Amino acid sequence: MARHNKLRLNGIFHDIGIKMNDLYKLKNPLFTAKDLYKMVRLSLIEHFPYSYDHIGTDEVLTIFINKELIRDFRVENIESERGLTFSGDNYERYKDLTREESGAEHSSAWYVSQVSKWGRNTLANLHDDLAIMRKWLHLTGYMVDNLPTDKFLQQETLTIADAAEERRRADRARLG
């Protein structure tokens, strides 16, 4: 039987609906937690002052790609065999890109070529990741009633502290 994880926030435990064996794993193959934060933020700004209830994952992804990566690329989740359709000049330009890019940093063209290979299941994985990100944003005061707070609107990027790295830097600085 899978146990669900609880998030401790301000001394209170909240069930965040993640099985322990799925904890710390993003389901989508491409985007990080920082990217998910930007996706939610940009889509809420695009539709402000409305809540995110009517914004589909395909639209969130399209907004993110067009604002953060490259213009004129659209993703649509429609009823078809594959489930997704892509369009736009930059889709046509980069869809067949085969060049591999190693490391954590990738070009906009690389992201477009990778997303262009997605199907409905991969988009569903992104949907799940975005749902968990939104839940975290609610629990931490970045969103209230499915709307962004001033804190969320003003903070462009998510900063995730690496405590171990910060200790190493402090030790190096202390030791000279």
PDB file of C-alpha atoms in Angstrom:
ATOM      1  CA  MET A   1       0.000   0.000   0.000  1.00  0.00           C
ATOM      2  CA  ALA A   2       1.489   3.328  -1.086  1.00  0.00           C
ATOM      3  CA  ARG A   3       1.829   5.992   1.575  1.00  0.00           C
ATOM      4  CA  HIS A   4       1.067   9.588   0.705  1.00  0.00           C
ATOM      5  CA  ASN A   5       3.495  12.346   1.530  1.00  0.00           C
ATOM      6  CA  LYS A   6       2.712  15.190   3.857  1.00  0.00           C
ATOM      7  CA  LEU A   7       4.249  18.636   3.475  1.00  0.00           C
ATOM      8  CA  ARG A   8       5.036  20.507   6.674  1.00  0.00           C
ATOM      9  CA  LEU A   9       4.274  24.183   6.313  1.00  0.00           C
ATOM     10  CA  ASN A  10       4.263  26.570   9.277  1.00  0.00           C
ATOM     11  CA  GLY A  11       4.129  23.632  11.674  1.00  0.00           C
ATOM     12  CA  ILE A  12       1.063  22.092  10.002  1.00  0.00           C
ATOM     13  CA  PHE A  13       1.196  18.935   7.899  1.00  0.00           C
ATOM     14  CA  HIS A  14      -0.689  18.993   4.593  1.00  0.00           C
ATOM     15  CA  ASP A  15      -1.395  15.896   2.500  1.00  0.00           C
ATOM     16  CA  ILE A  16      -0.168  16.842  -0.973  1.00  0.00           C
ATOM     17  CA  GLY A  17      -1.392  13.646  -2.628  1.00  0.00           C
ATOM     18  CA  ILE A  18       1.960  12.308  -3.803  1.00  0.00           C
ATOM     19  CA  LYS A  19       2.855   8.654  -3.270  1.00  0.00           C
ATOM     20  CA  MET A  20       6.171   8.250  -1.458  1.00  0.00           C
ATOM     21  CA  ASN A  21       7.721   6.331  -4.375  1.00  0.00           C
ATOM     22  CA  ASP A  22       6.786   9.189  -6.746  1.00  0.00           C
ATOM     23  CA  LEU A  23       8.113  11.903  -4.457  1.00  0.00           C
ATOM     24  CA  TYR A  24      10.750  14.221  -5.913  1.00  0.00           C
ATOM     25  CA  LYS A  25      10.120  13.083  -9.479  1.00  0.00           C
ATOM     26  CA  LEU A  26       8.697  15.330 -12.127  1.00  0.00           C
ATOM     27  CA  LYS A  27       6.690  13.294 -14.590  1.00  0.00           C
ATOM     28  CA  ASN A  28       7.367  15.393 -17.693  1.00  0.00           C
ATOM     29  CA  PRO A  29      10.698  14.647 -19.363  1.00  0.00           C
ATOM     30  CA  LEU A  30      11.791  18.206 -20.137  1.00  0.00           C
ATOM     31  CA  PHE A  31      10.934  20.926 -17.677  1.00  0.00           C
ATOM     32  CA  THR A  32      12.212  21.667 -14.173  1.00  0.00           C
ATOM     33  CA  ALA A  33      10.334  23.000 -11.136  1.00  0.00           C
ATOM     34  CA  LYS A  34      11.636  26.464 -12.031  1.00  0.00           C
ATOM     35  CA  ASP A  35      10.123  26.097 -15.513  1.00  0.00           C
ATOM     36  CA  LEU A  36       6.794  24.945 -14.039  1.00  0.00           C
ATOM     37  CA  TYR A  37       6.760  28.005 -11.765  1.00  0.00           C
ATOM     38  CA  LYS A  38       7.277  30.254 -14.799  1.00  0.00           C
ATOM     39  CA  MET A  39       4.613  28.399 -16.775  1.00  0.00           C
ATOM     40  CA  VAL A  40       1.970  28.909 -14.106  1.00  0.00           C
ATOM     41  CA  ARG A  41       3.014  32.518 -13.496  1.00  0.00           C
ATOM     42  CA  LEU A  42       3.059  33.508 -17.181  1.00  0.00           C
ATOM     43  CA  SER A  43      -0.304  31.869 -17.898  1.00  0.00           C
ATOM     44  CA  LEU A  44      -1.914  33.614 -14.919  1.00  0.00           C
ATOM     45  CA  ILE A  45      -0.486  36.976 -16.011  1.00  0.00           C
ATOM     46  CA  GLU A  46      -1.714  36.355 -19.566  1.00  0.00           C
ATOM     47  CA  HIS A  47      -5.263  35.754 -18.292  1.00  0.00           C
ATOM     48  CA  PHE A  48      -5.189  38.153 -15.330  1.00  0.00           C
ATOM     49  CA  PRO A  49      -7.511  38.859 -13.473  1.00  0.00           C
ATOM     50  CA  TYR A  50      -9.168  35.509 -14.230  1.00  0.00           C
ATOM     51  CA  SER A  51      -8.268  32.298 -12.405  1.00  0.00           C
ATOM     52  CA  TYR A  52      -6.494  29.377 -14.061  1.00  0.00           C
ATOM     53  CA  ASP A  53      -9.593  27.146 -14.058  1.00  0.00           C
ATOM     54  CA  HIS A  54     -10.160  27.595 -17.806  1.00  0.00           C
ATOM     55  CA  ILE A  55      -6.500  27.430 -18.936  1.00  0.00           C
ATOM     56  CA  GLY A  56      -5.560  24.066 -20.449  1.00  0.00           C
ATOM     57  CA  THR A  57      -2.107  22.535 -20.199  1.00  0.00           C
ATOM     58  CA  ASP A  58      -1.620  22.951 -23.946  1.00  0.00           C
ATOM     59  CA  GLU A  59      -2.274  26.688 -23.602  1.00  0.00           C
ATOM     60  CA  VAL A  60       0.042  26.976 -20.582  1.00  0.00           C
ATOM     61  CA  LEU A  61       2.800  25.287 -22.606  1.00  0.00           C
ATOM     62  CA  THR A  62       2.149  27.521 -25.640  1.00  0.00           C
ATOM     63  CA  ILE A  63       2.301  30.688 -23.507  1.00  0.00           C
ATOM     64  CA  PHE A  64       5.545  29.542 -21.862  1.00  0.00           C
ATOM     65  CA  ILE A  65       7.241  28.633 -25.155  1.00  0.00           C
ATOM     66  CA  ASN A  66       6.185  31.902 -26.814  1.00  0.00           C
ATOM     67  CA  LYS A  67       7.188  34.138 -23.904  1.00  0.00           C
ATOM     68  CA  GLU A  68      10.307  32.347 -22.660  1.00  0.00           C
ATOM     69  CA  LEU A  69      11.740  30.457 -25.607  1.00  0.00           C
ATOM     70  CA  ILE A  70      10.635  31.344 -29.104  1.00  0.00           C
ATOM     71  CA  ARG A  71       7.769  33.135 -30.836  1.00  0.00           C
ATOM     72  CA  ASP A  72       5.170  31.631 -33.150  1.00  0.00           C
ATOM     73  CA  PHE A  73       4.811  28.101 -31.792  1.00  0.00           C
ATOM     74  CA  ARG A  74       1.444  26.655 -30.799  1.00  0.00           C
ATOM     75  CA  VAL A  75       0.431  23.416 -29.088  1.00  0.00           C
ATOM     76  CA  GLU A  76      -3.184  22.238 -29.195  1.00  0.00           C
ATOM     77  CA  ASN A  77      -4.646  19.222 -27.438  1.00  0.00           C
ATOM     78  CA  ILE A  78      -7.389  18.059 -29.782  1.00  0.00           C
ATOM     79  CA  GLU A  79      -9.262  14.859 -30.379  1.00  0.00           C
ATOM     80  CA  SER A  80      -7.100  12.961 -32.840  1.00  0.00           C
ATOM     81  CA  GLU A  81      -5.008   9.817 -32.958  1.00  0.00           C
ATOM     82  CA  ARG A  82      -1.918  11.543 -31.571  1.00  0.00           C
ATOM     83  CA  GLY A  83      -3.824  13.958 -29.382  1.00  0.00           C
ATOM     84  CA  LEU A  84      -1.630  16.987 -30.001  1.00  0.00           C
ATOM     85  CA  THR A  85      -1.203  19.266 -32.973  1.00  0.00           C
ATOM     86  CA  PHE A  86       1.580  21.766 -33.429  1.00  0.00           C
ATOM     87  CA  SER A  87       1.685  24.804 -35.666  1.00  0.00           C
ATOM     88  CA  GLY A  88       3.545  28.029 -36.350  1.00  0.00           C
ATOM     89  CA  ASP A  89       6.568  29.054 -38.366  1.00  0.00           C
ATOM     90  CA  ASN A  90       9.019  28.000 -35.659  1.00  0.00           C
ATOM     91  CA  TYR A  91       7.407  24.591 -35.371  1.00  0.00           C
ATOM     92  CA  GLU A  92       8.000  24.062 -39.081  1.00  0.00           C
ATOM     93  CA  ARG A  93      11.568  25.351 -38.761  1.00  0.00           C
ATOM     94  CA  TYR A  94      12.658  23.227 -35.766  1.00  0.00           C
ATOM     95  CA  LYS A  95      10.411  20.140 -35.633  1.00  0.00           C
ATOM     96  CA  ASP A  96      12.975  17.894 -37.344  1.00  0.00           C
ATOM     97  CA  LEU A  97      16.029  19.170 -35.474  1.00  0.00           C
ATOM     98  CA  THR A  98      18.197  16.175 -34.633  1.00  0.00           C
ATOM     99  CA  ARG A  99      21.162  17.878 -32.993  1.00  0.00           C
ATOM    100  CA  GLU A 100      21.595  16.671 -29.412  1.00  0.00           C
ATOM    101  CA  GLU A 101      22.467  19.177 -26.710  1.00  0.00           C
ATOM    102  CA  SER A 102      24.076  17.878 -23.540  1.00  0.00           C
ATOM    103  CA  GLY A 103      24.034  19.489 -20.132  1.00  0.00           C
ATOM    104  CA  ALA A 104      21.301  21.442 -18.368  1.00  0.00           C
ATOM    105  CA  GLU A 105      21.150  24.432 -20.709  1.00  0.00           C
ATOM    106  CA  HIS A 106      19.456  24.026 -24.082  1.00  0.00           C
ATOM    107  CA  SER A 107      18.597  26.285 -26.968  1.00  0.00           C
ATOM    108  CA  SER A 108      15.033  27.347 -27.713  1.00  0.00           C
ATOM    109  CA  ALA A 109      15.187  25.358 -30.948  1.00  0.00           C
ATOM    110  CA  TRP A 110      16.076  22.209 -28.975  1.00  0.00           C
ATOM    111  CA  TYR A 111      13.067  22.649 -26.654  1.00  0.00           C
ATOM    112  CA  VAL A 112      10.734  23.182 -29.622  1.00  0.00           C
ATOM    113  CA  SER A 113      12.081  20.048 -31.331  1.00  0.00           C
ATOM    114  CA  GLN A 114      11.604  18.003 -28.154  1.00  0.00           C
ATOM    115  CA  VAL A 115       8.067  19.253 -27.421  1.00  0.00           C
ATOM    116  CA  SER A 116       7.181  18.616 -31.078  1.00  0.00           C
ATOM    117  CA  LYS A 117       7.672  14.895 -30.407  1.00  0.00           C
ATOM    118  CA  TRP A 118       5.223  14.841 -27.487  1.00  0.00           C
ATOM    119  CA  GLY A 119       1.937  12.987 -27.485  1.00  0.00           C
ATOM    120  CA  ARG A 120      -1.107  13.160 -25.251  1.00  0.00           C
ATOM    121  CA  ASN A 121       0.518  11.091 -22.448  1.00  0.00           C
ATOM    122  CA  THR A 122       3.475  13.437 -22.144  1.00  0.00           C
ATOM    123  CA  LEU A 123       1.130  16.425 -21.998  1.00  0.00           C
ATOM    124  CA  ALA A 124      -0.841  14.596 -19.275  1.00  0.00           C
ATOM    125  CA  ASN A 125       2.401  14.207 -17.306  1.00  0.00           C
ATOM    126  CA  LEU A 126       3.022  17.944 -17.612  1.00  0.00           C
ATOM    127  CA  HIS A 127      -0.570  18.542 -16.484  1.00  0.00           C
ATOM    128  CA  ASP A 128       0.100  16.493 -13.317  1.00  0.00           C
ATOM    129  CA  ASP A 129       3.332  18.406 -12.623  1.00  0.00           C
ATOM    130  CA  LEU A 130       1.549  21.737 -13.078  1.00  0.00           C
ATOM    131  CA  ALA A 131      -1.222  20.619 -10.694  1.00  0.00           C
ATOM    132  CA  ILE A 132       1.349  19.809  -7.993  1.00  0.00           C
ATOM    133  CA  MET A 133       3.105  23.147  -8.611  1.00  0.00           C
ATOM    134  CA  ARG A 134      -0.220  24.996  -8.243  1.00  0.00           C
ATOM    135  CA  LYS A 135      -0.932  23.119  -5.017  1.00  0.00           C
ATOM    136  CA  TRP A 136       2.476  24.145  -3.670  1.00  0.00           C
ATOM    137  CA  LEU A 137       1.840  27.751  -4.752  1.00  0.00           C
ATOM    138  CA  HIS A 138      -1.443  27.725  -2.797  1.00  0.00           C
ATOM    139  CA  LEU A 139       0.159  26.212   0.308  1.00  0.00           C
ATOM    140  CA  THR A 140       2.996  28.744   0.310  1.00  0.00           C
ATOM    141  CA  GLY A 141       0.874  31.858  -0.237  1.00  0.00           C
ATOM    142  CA  TYR A 142       1.697  32.514  -3.877  1.00  0.00           C
ATOM    143  CA  MET A 143      -1.923  31.866  -4.886  1.00  0.00           C
ATOM    144  CA  VAL A 144      -5.269  32.324  -3.141  1.00  0.00           C
ATOM    145  CA  ASP A 145      -8.589  31.108  -4.578  1.00  0.00           C
ATOM    146  CA  ASN A 146      -6.843  30.110  -7.836  1.00  0.00           C
ATOM    147  CA  LEU A 147      -5.580  33.675  -8.329  1.00  0.00           C
ATOM    148  CA  PRO A 148      -2.014  34.975  -8.057  1.00  0.00           C
ATOM    149  CA  THR A 149      -1.029  37.042  -5.044  1.00  0.00           C
ATOM    150  CA  ASP A 150       1.143  40.167  -5.282  1.00  0.00           C
ATOM    151  CA  LYS A 151       4.028  38.009  -4.081  1.00  0.00           C
ATOM    152  CA  PHE A 152       3.604  35.685  -7.093  1.00  0.00           C
ATOM    153  CA  LEU A 153       3.143  38.486  -9.611  1.00  0.00           C
ATOM    154  CA  GLN A 154       6.318  40.214  -8.429  1.00  0.00           C
ATOM    155  CA  GLN A 155       8.632  37.200  -8.120  1.00  0.00           C
ATOM    156  CA  GLU A 156       9.656  36.245 -11.659  1.00  0.00           C
ATOM    157  CA  THR A 157      11.603  33.093 -10.853  1.00  0.00           C
ATOM    158  CA  LEU A 158      11.543  30.346  -8.275  1.00  0.00           C
ATOM    159  CA  THR A 159      14.641  30.166  -6.128  1.00  0.00           C
ATOM    160  CA  ILE A 160      15.360  26.736  -4.702  1.00  0.00           C
ATOM    161  CA  ALA A 161      18.068  26.849  -2.098  1.00  0.00           C
ATOM    162  CA  ASP A 162      20.641  24.090  -1.972  1.00  0.00           C
ATOM    163  CA  ALA A 163      21.516  24.019   1.744  1.00  0.00           C
ATOM    164  CA  ALA A 164      24.496  21.696   1.280  1.00  0.00           C
ATOM    165  CA  GLU A 165      26.014  23.915  -1.428  1.00  0.00           C
ATOM    166  CA  GLU A 166      25.428  27.018   0.701  1.00  0.00           C
ATOM    167  CA  ARG A 167      27.256  25.349   3.635  1.00  0.00           C
ATOM    168  CA  ARG A 168      30.179  24.414   1.351  1.00  0.00           C
ATOM    169  CA  ARG A 169      30.434  27.993   0.073  1.00  0.00           C
ATOM    170  CA  ALA A 170      30.284  29.375   3.606  1.00  0.00           C
ATOM    171  CA  ASP A 171      32.983  26.904   4.711  1.00  0.00           C
ATOM    172  CA  ARG A 172      35.211  27.854   1.758  1.00  0.00           C
ATOM    173  CA  ALA A 173      34.747  31.537   2.492  1.00  0.00           C
ATOM    174  CA  ARG A 174      35.481  31.015   6.204  1.00  0.00           C
ATOM    175  CA  LEU A 175      38.602  28.956   5.511  1.00  0.00           C
ATOM    176  CA  GLY A 176      39.841  31.465   2.980  1.00  0.00           C
TER     177      GLY A 176
END
